[in-house]
């Protein structure tokens, strides 16, 4: 498989390591990065995986010209807006890590149309949360409710509106600083609320998914808890994910979720 990446930060580099360790090194790799970053990324790729046929580009046309079988977006909400529609229209499947970008209803519609026009698939991984398969199945019913609570260490909320509500550095106990819908959470906390967006898309939608965000000085990782009530089942899930190396805002389980999607595409058995 030829793999494309949009972005080459913590998620992309961790993913490449997982692919190498799992014996799933792609036949070819093309990475789209910001203009001016190419030389640095080429040098890093040569160090990490000298035997991998890798190409680094800074333009989406060059990414498409490489004809990857799958493109993984791991560069943030703006990358979803700027590049993903073009890739889908070209008939190439895209796995979007920045799921929260779809809180923009117009963008969600645009991506859906682009996938239909190109005959491609927009793939939304489970990311840092478990049980999305059951929620998506139960979502066929009308009466599904989801309540989500996301807890992270105070420093994980630095640079977000949480700083306006709390003195993060002085916290001595858990503090809830946001309650609202998944759409509001994804818009206000784009780097922290992808889980809320994923649950909304799998379940009752952005407006009907209730969200609470918490800063807890005792938290050693990123904790995701949610309750589901549906006619066919009721369940609760709690995941304490370890943060990625170099990015406390992202759970490392997010990268494992992307790895699973790739493994299911190339392996003889999908699970």
PDB file of C-alpha atoms in Angstrom:
ATOM      1  CA  UNK A   1       0.000   0.000   0.000  1.00  0.00           C
ATOM      2  CA  UNK A   2       1.132   3.525  -0.770  1.00  0.00           C
ATOM      3  CA  UNK A   3       0.389   5.756   2.219  1.00  0.00           C
ATOM      4  CA  UNK A   4      -0.082   9.513   2.235  1.00  0.00           C
ATOM      5  CA  UNK A   5       0.199  11.746   5.278  1.00  0.00           C
ATOM      6  CA  UNK A   6      -0.950  15.322   5.682  1.00  0.00           C
ATOM      7  CA  UNK A   7       1.211  16.679   8.469  1.00  0.00           C
ATOM      8  CA  UNK A   8       4.291  15.273  10.121  1.00  0.00           C
ATOM      9  CA  UNK A   9       3.962  15.974  13.808  1.00  0.00           C
ATOM     10  CA  UNK A  10       3.632  13.722  16.829  1.00  0.00           C
ATOM     11  CA  UNK A  11       0.809  11.576  15.441  1.00  0.00           C
ATOM     12  CA  UNK A  12       2.522  10.944  12.093  1.00  0.00           C
ATOM     13  CA  UNK A  13       5.918  10.069  13.552  1.00  0.00           C
ATOM     14  CA  UNK A  14       4.389   7.761  16.167  1.00  0.00           C
ATOM     15  CA  UNK A  15       2.311   6.078  13.454  1.00  0.00           C
ATOM     16  CA  UNK A  16       5.368   5.375  11.323  1.00  0.00           C
ATOM     17  CA  UNK A  17       7.035   3.748  14.326  1.00  0.00           C
ATOM     18  CA  UNK A  18       3.991   1.530  14.898  1.00  0.00           C
ATOM     19  CA  UNK A  19       3.923   0.507  11.238  1.00  0.00           C
ATOM     20  CA  UNK A  20       7.608  -0.413  11.366  1.00  0.00           C
ATOM     21  CA  UNK A  21       7.244  -2.390  14.592  1.00  0.00           C
ATOM     22  CA  UNK A  22       4.126  -4.129  13.281  1.00  0.00           C
ATOM     23  CA  UNK A  23       5.729  -5.188  10.020  1.00  0.00           C
ATOM     24  CA  UNK A  24       3.375  -2.991   7.993  1.00  0.00           C
ATOM     25  CA  UNK A  25       5.868  -0.648   6.360  1.00  0.00           C
ATOM     26  CA  UNK A  26       4.087   0.838   3.311  1.00  0.00           C
ATOM     27  CA  UNK A  27       5.435   0.267  -0.192  1.00  0.00           C
ATOM     28  CA  UNK A  28       5.699   4.010  -0.552  1.00  0.00           C
ATOM     29  CA  UNK A  29       5.102   7.088   1.549  1.00  0.00           C
ATOM     30  CA  UNK A  30       4.241  10.646   0.520  1.00  0.00           C
ATOM     31  CA  UNK A  31       4.055  13.364   3.167  1.00  0.00           C
ATOM     32  CA  UNK A  32       2.529  16.798   2.639  1.00  0.00           C
ATOM     33  CA  UNK A  33       3.998  19.455   4.922  1.00  0.00           C
ATOM     34  CA  UNK A  34       3.936  23.221   5.131  1.00  0.00           C
ATOM     35  CA  UNK A  35       6.145  25.123   2.672  1.00  0.00           C
ATOM     36  CA  UNK A  36       9.635  25.518   4.086  1.00  0.00           C
ATOM     37  CA  UNK A  37       9.475  22.365   6.228  1.00  0.00           C
ATOM     38  CA  UNK A  38      10.431  19.872   3.527  1.00  0.00           C
ATOM     39  CA  UNK A  39      14.156  19.588   4.186  1.00  0.00           C
ATOM     40  CA  UNK A  40      13.674  19.038   7.904  1.00  0.00           C
ATOM     41  CA  UNK A  41      11.078  16.312   7.340  1.00  0.00           C
ATOM     42  CA  UNK A  42      13.199  14.588   4.670  1.00  0.00           C
ATOM     43  CA  UNK A  43      16.129  14.449   7.078  1.00  0.00           C
ATOM     44  CA  UNK A  44      13.932  13.011   9.832  1.00  0.00           C
ATOM     45  CA  UNK A  45      12.499  10.369   7.506  1.00  0.00           C
ATOM     46  CA  UNK A  46      15.973   9.334   6.376  1.00  0.00           C
ATOM     47  CA  UNK A  47      16.933   8.862  10.025  1.00  0.00           C
ATOM     48  CA  UNK A  48      13.758   7.051  11.118  1.00  0.00           C
ATOM     49  CA  UNK A  49      13.231   4.816   8.088  1.00  0.00           C
ATOM     50  CA  UNK A  50      16.129   4.949   5.622  1.00  0.00           C
ATOM     51  CA  UNK A  51      14.809   1.957   3.646  1.00  0.00           C
ATOM     52  CA  UNK A  52      11.367   3.475   3.050  1.00  0.00           C
ATOM     53  CA  UNK A  53      10.678   5.065  -0.330  1.00  0.00           C
ATOM     54  CA  UNK A  54       9.449   8.415   0.975  1.00  0.00           C
ATOM     55  CA  UNK A  55       8.541  11.604  -0.860  1.00  0.00           C
ATOM     56  CA  UNK A  56       7.964  14.968   0.828  1.00  0.00           C
ATOM     57  CA  UNK A  57       5.786  17.590  -0.881  1.00  0.00           C
ATOM     58  CA  UNK A  58       4.273  20.933   0.055  1.00  0.00           C
ATOM     59  CA  UNK A  59       1.431  21.047  -2.467  1.00  0.00           C
ATOM     60  CA  UNK A  60      -1.750  18.967  -2.635  1.00  0.00           C
ATOM     61  CA  UNK A  61      -1.357  18.506  -6.404  1.00  0.00           C
ATOM     62  CA  UNK A  62       1.969  16.774  -5.761  1.00  0.00           C
ATOM     63  CA  UNK A  63       0.359  14.644  -3.053  1.00  0.00           C
ATOM     64  CA  UNK A  64      -2.310  13.532  -5.510  1.00  0.00           C
ATOM     65  CA  UNK A  65       0.237  12.927  -8.262  1.00  0.00           C
ATOM     66  CA  UNK A  66       1.898  10.313  -6.026  1.00  0.00           C
ATOM     67  CA  UNK A  67      -1.422   8.373  -6.074  1.00  0.00           C
ATOM     68  CA  UNK A  68      -1.490   7.082  -2.489  1.00  0.00           C
ATOM     69  CA  UNK A  69      -4.031   4.371  -1.721  1.00  0.00           C
ATOM     70  CA  UNK A  70      -4.948   6.057   1.555  1.00  0.00           C
ATOM     71  CA  UNK A  71      -4.251   9.507   3.009  1.00  0.00           C
ATOM     72  CA  UNK A  72      -4.166  10.120   6.757  1.00  0.00           C
ATOM     73  CA  UNK A  73      -4.872  13.682   7.865  1.00  0.00           C
ATOM     74  CA  UNK A  74      -3.046  14.515  11.099  1.00  0.00           C
ATOM     75  CA  UNK A  75      -2.464  18.252  10.825  1.00  0.00           C
ATOM     76  CA  UNK A  76      -5.434  19.884  12.538  1.00  0.00           C
ATOM     77  CA  UNK A  77      -8.790  21.391  11.613  1.00  0.00           C
ATOM     78  CA  UNK A  78      -7.434  23.841   9.043  1.00  0.00           C
ATOM     79  CA  UNK A  79      -5.866  20.965   7.106  1.00  0.00           C
ATOM     80  CA  UNK A  80      -9.220  19.197   6.943  1.00  0.00           C
ATOM     81  CA  UNK A  81     -10.783  22.320   5.432  1.00  0.00           C
ATOM     82  CA  UNK A  82      -7.978  23.112   2.998  1.00  0.00           C
ATOM     83  CA  UNK A  83      -6.855  19.732   1.691  1.00  0.00           C
ATOM     84  CA  UNK A  84      -9.221  16.864   2.457  1.00  0.00           C
ATOM     85  CA  UNK A  85     -11.974  17.846  -0.040  1.00  0.00           C
ATOM     86  CA  UNK A  86      -9.428  17.863  -2.874  1.00  0.00           C
ATOM     87  CA  UNK A  87      -8.123  14.415  -1.959  1.00  0.00           C
ATOM     88  CA  UNK A  88     -11.614  12.934  -1.737  1.00  0.00           C
ATOM     89  CA  UNK A  89     -12.630  14.451  -5.069  1.00  0.00           C
ATOM     90  CA  UNK A  90      -9.585  12.782  -6.604  1.00  0.00           C
ATOM     91  CA  UNK A  91     -10.993   9.418  -5.575  1.00  0.00           C
ATOM     92  CA  UNK A  92      -8.596   8.737  -2.691  1.00  0.00           C
ATOM     93  CA  UNK A  93      -9.852   7.579   0.709  1.00  0.00           C
ATOM     94  CA  UNK A  94      -8.989   9.888   3.607  1.00  0.00           C
ATOM     95  CA  UNK A  95      -8.730   8.976   7.273  1.00  0.00           C
ATOM     96  CA  UNK A  96      -9.396  12.155   9.257  1.00  0.00           C
ATOM     97  CA  UNK A  97      -7.822  12.323  12.717  1.00  0.00           C
ATOM     98  CA  UNK A  98      -9.094  15.861  13.412  1.00  0.00           C
ATOM     99  CA  UNK A  99     -12.698  14.678  13.650  1.00  0.00           C
ATOM    100  CA  UNK A 100     -13.748  17.796  15.547  1.00  0.00           C
ATOM    101  CA  UNK A 101     -13.481  19.788  12.318  1.00  0.00           C
ATOM    102  CA  UNK A 102     -16.780  18.219  11.276  1.00  0.00           C
ATOM    103  CA  UNK A 103     -18.534  20.264  13.937  1.00  0.00           C
ATOM    104  CA  UNK A 104     -18.687  22.800  11.100  1.00  0.00           C
ATOM    105  CA  UNK A 105     -21.891  21.601   9.448  1.00  0.00           C
ATOM    106  CA  UNK A 106     -20.988  23.204   6.104  1.00  0.00           C
ATOM    107  CA  UNK A 107     -17.632  21.433   6.078  1.00  0.00           C
ATOM    108  CA  UNK A 108     -19.248  18.102   6.947  1.00  0.00           C
ATOM    109  CA  UNK A 109     -21.588  18.531   3.976  1.00  0.00           C
ATOM    110  CA  UNK A 110     -18.709  19.529   1.705  1.00  0.00           C
ATOM    111  CA  UNK A 111     -16.648  16.483   2.668  1.00  0.00           C
ATOM    112  CA  UNK A 112     -19.595  14.145   2.161  1.00  0.00           C
ATOM    113  CA  UNK A 113     -20.246  15.567  -1.312  1.00  0.00           C
ATOM    114  CA  UNK A 114     -16.550  15.412  -2.201  1.00  0.00           C
ATOM    115  CA  UNK A 115     -16.410  11.733  -1.216  1.00  0.00           C
ATOM    116  CA  UNK A 116     -19.515  10.992  -3.288  1.00  0.00           C
ATOM    117  CA  UNK A 117     -18.168  12.863  -6.315  1.00  0.00           C
ATOM    118  CA  UNK A 118     -14.812  11.116  -6.163  1.00  0.00           C
ATOM    119  CA  UNK A 119     -16.135   7.694  -5.277  1.00  0.00           C
ATOM    120  CA  UNK A 120     -13.935   7.785  -2.175  1.00  0.00           C
ATOM    121  CA  UNK A 121     -14.530   7.181   1.523  1.00  0.00           C
ATOM    122  CA  UNK A 122     -14.178   9.624   4.406  1.00  0.00           C
ATOM    123  CA  UNK A 123     -12.987   7.449   7.297  1.00  0.00           C
ATOM    124  CA  UNK A 124     -13.453   8.618  10.889  1.00  0.00           C
ATOM    125  CA  UNK A 125     -11.413   6.492  13.312  1.00  0.00           C
ATOM    126  CA  UNK A 126     -12.490   5.802  16.885  1.00  0.00           C
ATOM    127  CA  UNK A 127      -9.446   7.703  18.079  1.00  0.00           C
ATOM    128  CA  UNK A 128      -8.975   7.806  21.831  1.00  0.00           C
ATOM    129  CA  UNK A 129     -12.375   6.359  22.718  1.00  0.00           C
ATOM    130  CA  UNK A 130     -13.707   2.809  22.828  1.00  0.00           C
ATOM    131  CA  UNK A 131     -17.146   1.424  22.046  1.00  0.00           C
ATOM    132  CA  UNK A 132     -17.780   3.584  18.977  1.00  0.00           C
ATOM    133  CA  UNK A 133     -18.779   0.493  16.992  1.00  0.00           C
ATOM    134  CA  UNK A 134     -21.672  -0.235  19.366  1.00  0.00           C
ATOM    135  CA  UNK A 135     -22.702   3.413  19.541  1.00  0.00           C
ATOM    136  CA  UNK A 136     -22.769   3.672  15.734  1.00  0.00           C
ATOM    137  CA  UNK A 137     -24.952   0.565  15.592  1.00  0.00           C
ATOM    138  CA  UNK A 138     -27.329   1.854  18.271  1.00  0.00           C
ATOM    139  CA  UNK A 139     -27.406   5.227  16.517  1.00  0.00           C
ATOM    140  CA  UNK A 140     -29.907   3.753  14.060  1.00  0.00           C
ATOM    141  CA  UNK A 141     -32.499   4.191  16.796  1.00  0.00           C
ATOM    142  CA  UNK A 142     -34.084   7.587  17.376  1.00  0.00           C
ATOM    143  CA  UNK A 143     -33.939   7.554  21.179  1.00  0.00           C
ATOM    144  CA  UNK A 144     -30.173   7.456  21.834  1.00  0.00           C
ATOM    145  CA  UNK A 145     -28.596   9.755  24.417  1.00  0.00           C
ATOM    146  CA  UNK A 146     -24.888  10.317  25.049  1.00  0.00           C
ATOM    147  CA  UNK A 147     -23.261  12.140  27.959  1.00  0.00           C
ATOM    148  CA  UNK A 148     -19.497  12.591  27.723  1.00  0.00           C
ATOM    149  CA  UNK A 149     -16.973  13.811  30.308  1.00  0.00           C
ATOM    150  CA  UNK A 150     -13.396  14.569  29.286  1.00  0.00           C
ATOM    151  CA  UNK A 151     -10.770  15.016  32.014  1.00  0.00           C
ATOM    152  CA  UNK A 152      -7.152  16.039  31.454  1.00  0.00           C
ATOM    153  CA  UNK A 153      -4.319  17.507  33.541  1.00  0.00           C
ATOM    154  CA  UNK A 154      -4.465  21.306  33.797  1.00  0.00           C
ATOM    155  CA  UNK A 155      -1.463  21.802  31.505  1.00  0.00           C
ATOM    156  CA  UNK A 156      -3.304  19.959  28.726  1.00  0.00           C
ATOM    157  CA  UNK A 157      -5.822  22.821  28.673  1.00  0.00           C
ATOM    158  CA  UNK A 158      -3.179  25.535  28.337  1.00  0.00           C
ATOM    159  CA  UNK A 159      -3.774  27.837  25.390  1.00  0.00           C
ATOM    160  CA  UNK A 160      -7.542  27.179  25.407  1.00  0.00           C
ATOM    161  CA  UNK A 161     -10.528  29.159  26.756  1.00  0.00           C
ATOM    162  CA  UNK A 162     -10.163  27.135  29.971  1.00  0.00           C
ATOM    163  CA  UNK A 163      -7.484  29.634  30.972  1.00  0.00           C
ATOM    164  CA  UNK A 164     -10.162  32.341  31.079  1.00  0.00           C
ATOM    165  CA  UNK A 165     -12.318  30.301  33.455  1.00  0.00           C
ATOM    166  CA  UNK A 166      -9.651  28.828  35.734  1.00  0.00           C
ATOM    167  CA  UNK A 167      -6.223  29.487  37.194  1.00  0.00           C
ATOM    168  CA  UNK A 168      -4.891  26.222  35.791  1.00  0.00           C
ATOM    169  CA  UNK A 169      -1.550  26.395  37.579  1.00  0.00           C
ATOM    170  CA  UNK A 170      -3.200  26.864  40.983  1.00  0.00           C
ATOM    171  CA  UNK A 171      -5.756  24.049  40.815  1.00  0.00           C
ATOM    172  CA  UNK A 172      -5.777  21.649  43.750  1.00  0.00           C
ATOM    173  CA  UNK A 173      -8.911  19.683  42.870  1.00  0.00           C
ATOM    174  CA  UNK A 174     -10.950  18.794  39.743  1.00  0.00           C
ATOM    175  CA  UNK A 175     -12.748  21.720  38.135  1.00  0.00           C
ATOM    176  CA  UNK A 176     -15.387  21.563  35.412  1.00  0.00           C
ATOM    177  CA  UNK A 177     -14.960  24.578  33.153  1.00  0.00           C
ATOM    178  CA  UNK A 178     -17.221  23.674  30.234  1.00  0.00           C
ATOM    179  CA  UNK A 179     -20.666  22.156  29.847  1.00  0.00           C
ATOM    180  CA  UNK A 180     -22.521  22.233  26.574  1.00  0.00           C
ATOM    181  CA  UNK A 181     -23.047  20.417  23.314  1.00  0.00           C
ATOM    182  CA  UNK A 182     -20.470  18.488  21.336  1.00  0.00           C
ATOM    183  CA  UNK A 183     -20.607  21.152  18.624  1.00  0.00           C
ATOM    184  CA  UNK A 184     -19.731  23.896  21.085  1.00  0.00           C
ATOM    185  CA  UNK A 185     -16.960  21.785  22.620  1.00  0.00           C
ATOM    186  CA  UNK A 186     -15.378  20.969  19.260  1.00  0.00           C
ATOM    187  CA  UNK A 187     -15.439  24.595  18.151  1.00  0.00           C
ATOM    188  CA  UNK A 188     -14.039  26.024  21.399  1.00  0.00           C
ATOM    189  CA  UNK A 189     -11.505  23.249  22.092  1.00  0.00           C
ATOM    190  CA  UNK A 190     -10.444  21.977  18.621  1.00  0.00           C
ATOM    191  CA  UNK A 191      -7.306  20.214  19.884  1.00  0.00           C
ATOM    192  CA  UNK A 192      -8.998  18.610  22.871  1.00  0.00           C
ATOM    193  CA  UNK A 193     -12.534  17.628  21.892  1.00  0.00           C
ATOM    194  CA  UNK A 194     -12.174  15.219  18.967  1.00  0.00           C
ATOM    195  CA  UNK A 195     -13.635  12.464  21.165  1.00  0.00           C
ATOM    196  CA  UNK A 196     -16.796  14.466  21.762  1.00  0.00           C
ATOM    197  CA  UNK A 197     -17.154  14.974  18.005  1.00  0.00           C
ATOM    198  CA  UNK A 198     -16.618  11.274  17.294  1.00  0.00           C
ATOM    199  CA  UNK A 199     -19.318  10.282  19.783  1.00  0.00           C
ATOM    200  CA  UNK A 200     -21.694  12.843  18.299  1.00  0.00           C
ATOM    201  CA  UNK A 201     -21.154  11.605  14.743  1.00  0.00           C
ATOM    202  CA  UNK A 202     -21.574   7.966  15.766  1.00  0.00           C
ATOM    203  CA  UNK A 203     -24.552   8.705  17.991  1.00  0.00           C
ATOM    204  CA  UNK A 204     -27.292  11.316  18.278  1.00  0.00           C
ATOM    205  CA  UNK A 205     -25.517  14.246  16.591  1.00  0.00           C
ATOM    206  CA  UNK A 206     -23.623  17.327  17.701  1.00  0.00           C
ATOM    207  CA  UNK A 207     -26.530  19.172  19.312  1.00  0.00           C
ATOM    208  CA  UNK A 208     -27.850  16.180  21.274  1.00  0.00           C
ATOM    209  CA  UNK A 209     -24.510  14.989  22.692  1.00  0.00           C
ATOM    210  CA  UNK A 210     -23.879  16.448  26.156  1.00  0.00           C
ATOM    211  CA  UNK A 211     -20.281  17.339  27.053  1.00  0.00           C
ATOM    212  CA  UNK A 212     -18.435  18.308  30.231  1.00  0.00           C
ATOM    213  CA  UNK A 213     -14.726  19.168  30.221  1.00  0.00           C
ATOM    214  CA  UNK A 214     -12.635  18.974  33.395  1.00  0.00           C
ATOM    215  CA  UNK A 215      -9.158  19.985  34.515  1.00  0.00           C
ATOM    216  CA  UNK A 216      -7.834  17.698  37.256  1.00  0.00           C
ATOM    217  CA  UNK A 217      -4.373  18.154  38.803  1.00  0.00           C
ATOM    218  CA  UNK A 218      -4.429  14.504  39.928  1.00  0.00           C
ATOM    219  CA  UNK A 219      -4.991  13.157  36.415  1.00  0.00           C
ATOM    220  CA  UNK A 220      -1.989  11.293  35.040  1.00  0.00           C
ATOM    221  CA  UNK A 221      -3.487  10.861  31.585  1.00  0.00           C
ATOM    222  CA  UNK A 222      -6.453  11.825  29.440  1.00  0.00           C
ATOM    223  CA  UNK A 223      -9.672  10.319  30.827  1.00  0.00           C
ATOM    224  CA  UNK A 224     -12.687   9.790  28.597  1.00  0.00           C
ATOM    225  CA  UNK A 225     -15.987   8.718  30.169  1.00  0.00           C
ATOM    226  CA  UNK A 226     -19.383   8.465  28.551  1.00  0.00           C
ATOM    227  CA  UNK A 227     -22.835   7.016  29.176  1.00  0.00           C
ATOM    228  CA  UNK A 228     -25.150   5.735  26.458  1.00  0.00           C
ATOM    229  CA  UNK A 229     -28.838   5.004  26.776  1.00  0.00           C
ATOM    230  CA  UNK A 230     -30.721   3.439  23.869  1.00  0.00           C
ATOM    231  CA  UNK A 231     -33.753   1.199  23.431  1.00  0.00           C
ATOM    232  CA  UNK A 232     -31.525  -1.811  22.748  1.00  0.00           C
ATOM    233  CA  UNK A 233     -28.785  -1.264  25.338  1.00  0.00           C
ATOM    234  CA  UNK A 234     -27.363   0.890  28.090  1.00  0.00           C
ATOM    235  CA  UNK A 235     -23.651   1.125  28.804  1.00  0.00           C
ATOM    236  CA  UNK A 236     -20.900   3.238  30.338  1.00  0.00           C
ATOM    237  CA  UNK A 237     -17.248   3.385  29.346  1.00  0.00           C
ATOM    238  CA  UNK A 238     -14.199   4.903  31.029  1.00  0.00           C
ATOM    239  CA  UNK A 239     -10.795   5.038  29.335  1.00  0.00           C
ATOM    240  CA  UNK A 240      -7.653   6.465  30.903  1.00  0.00           C
ATOM    241  CA  UNK A 241      -5.328   6.994  27.982  1.00  0.00           C
ATOM    242  CA  UNK A 242      -1.671   7.879  28.308  1.00  0.00           C
ATOM    243  CA  UNK A 243      -0.691  11.137  26.569  1.00  0.00           C
ATOM    244  CA  UNK A 244       1.440  11.009  23.453  1.00  0.00           C
ATOM    245  CA  UNK A 245       5.123  11.748  23.849  1.00  0.00           C
ATOM    246  CA  UNK A 246       5.612  15.409  23.097  1.00  0.00           C
ATOM    247  CA  UNK A 247       1.897  16.309  23.007  1.00  0.00           C
ATOM    248  CA  UNK A 248      -0.034  16.091  26.251  1.00  0.00           C
ATOM    249  CA  UNK A 249      -3.275  17.101  24.497  1.00  0.00           C
ATOM    250  CA  UNK A 250      -3.374  13.868  22.436  1.00  0.00           C
ATOM    251  CA  UNK A 251      -3.864  10.359  23.796  1.00  0.00           C
ATOM    252  CA  UNK A 252      -1.420   7.869  22.300  1.00  0.00           C
ATOM    253  CA  UNK A 253      -4.380   5.514  21.778  1.00  0.00           C
ATOM    254  CA  UNK A 254      -5.433   7.841  18.953  1.00  0.00           C
ATOM    255  CA  UNK A 255      -2.404   6.716  16.961  1.00  0.00           C
ATOM    256  CA  UNK A 256      -3.140   3.068  17.696  1.00  0.00           C
ATOM    257  CA  UNK A 257      -6.625   3.619  16.303  1.00  0.00           C
ATOM    258  CA  UNK A 258      -5.158   4.920  13.040  1.00  0.00           C
ATOM    259  CA  UNK A 259      -2.760   1.971  12.953  1.00  0.00           C
ATOM    260  CA  UNK A 260      -5.716  -0.401  13.311  1.00  0.00           C
ATOM    261  CA  UNK A 261      -7.473   1.164  10.334  1.00  0.00           C
ATOM    262  CA  UNK A 262      -4.385   0.689   8.172  1.00  0.00           C
ATOM    263  CA  UNK A 263      -3.853  -2.874   9.393  1.00  0.00           C
ATOM    264  CA  UNK A 264      -7.450  -3.733   8.534  1.00  0.00           C
ATOM    265  CA  UNK A 265      -6.969  -2.433   4.992  1.00  0.00           C
ATOM    266  CA  UNK A 266      -3.850  -4.449   4.222  1.00  0.00           C
ATOM    267  CA  UNK A 267      -4.216  -7.563   6.388  1.00  0.00           C
ATOM    268  CA  UNK A 268      -6.038 -10.800   5.535  1.00  0.00           C
ATOM    269  CA  UNK A 269      -8.389 -10.354   8.509  1.00  0.00           C
ATOM    270  CA  UNK A 270     -10.135  -7.164   9.626  1.00  0.00           C
ATOM    271  CA  UNK A 271     -11.303  -6.746  13.226  1.00  0.00           C
TER     272      UNK A 271
END
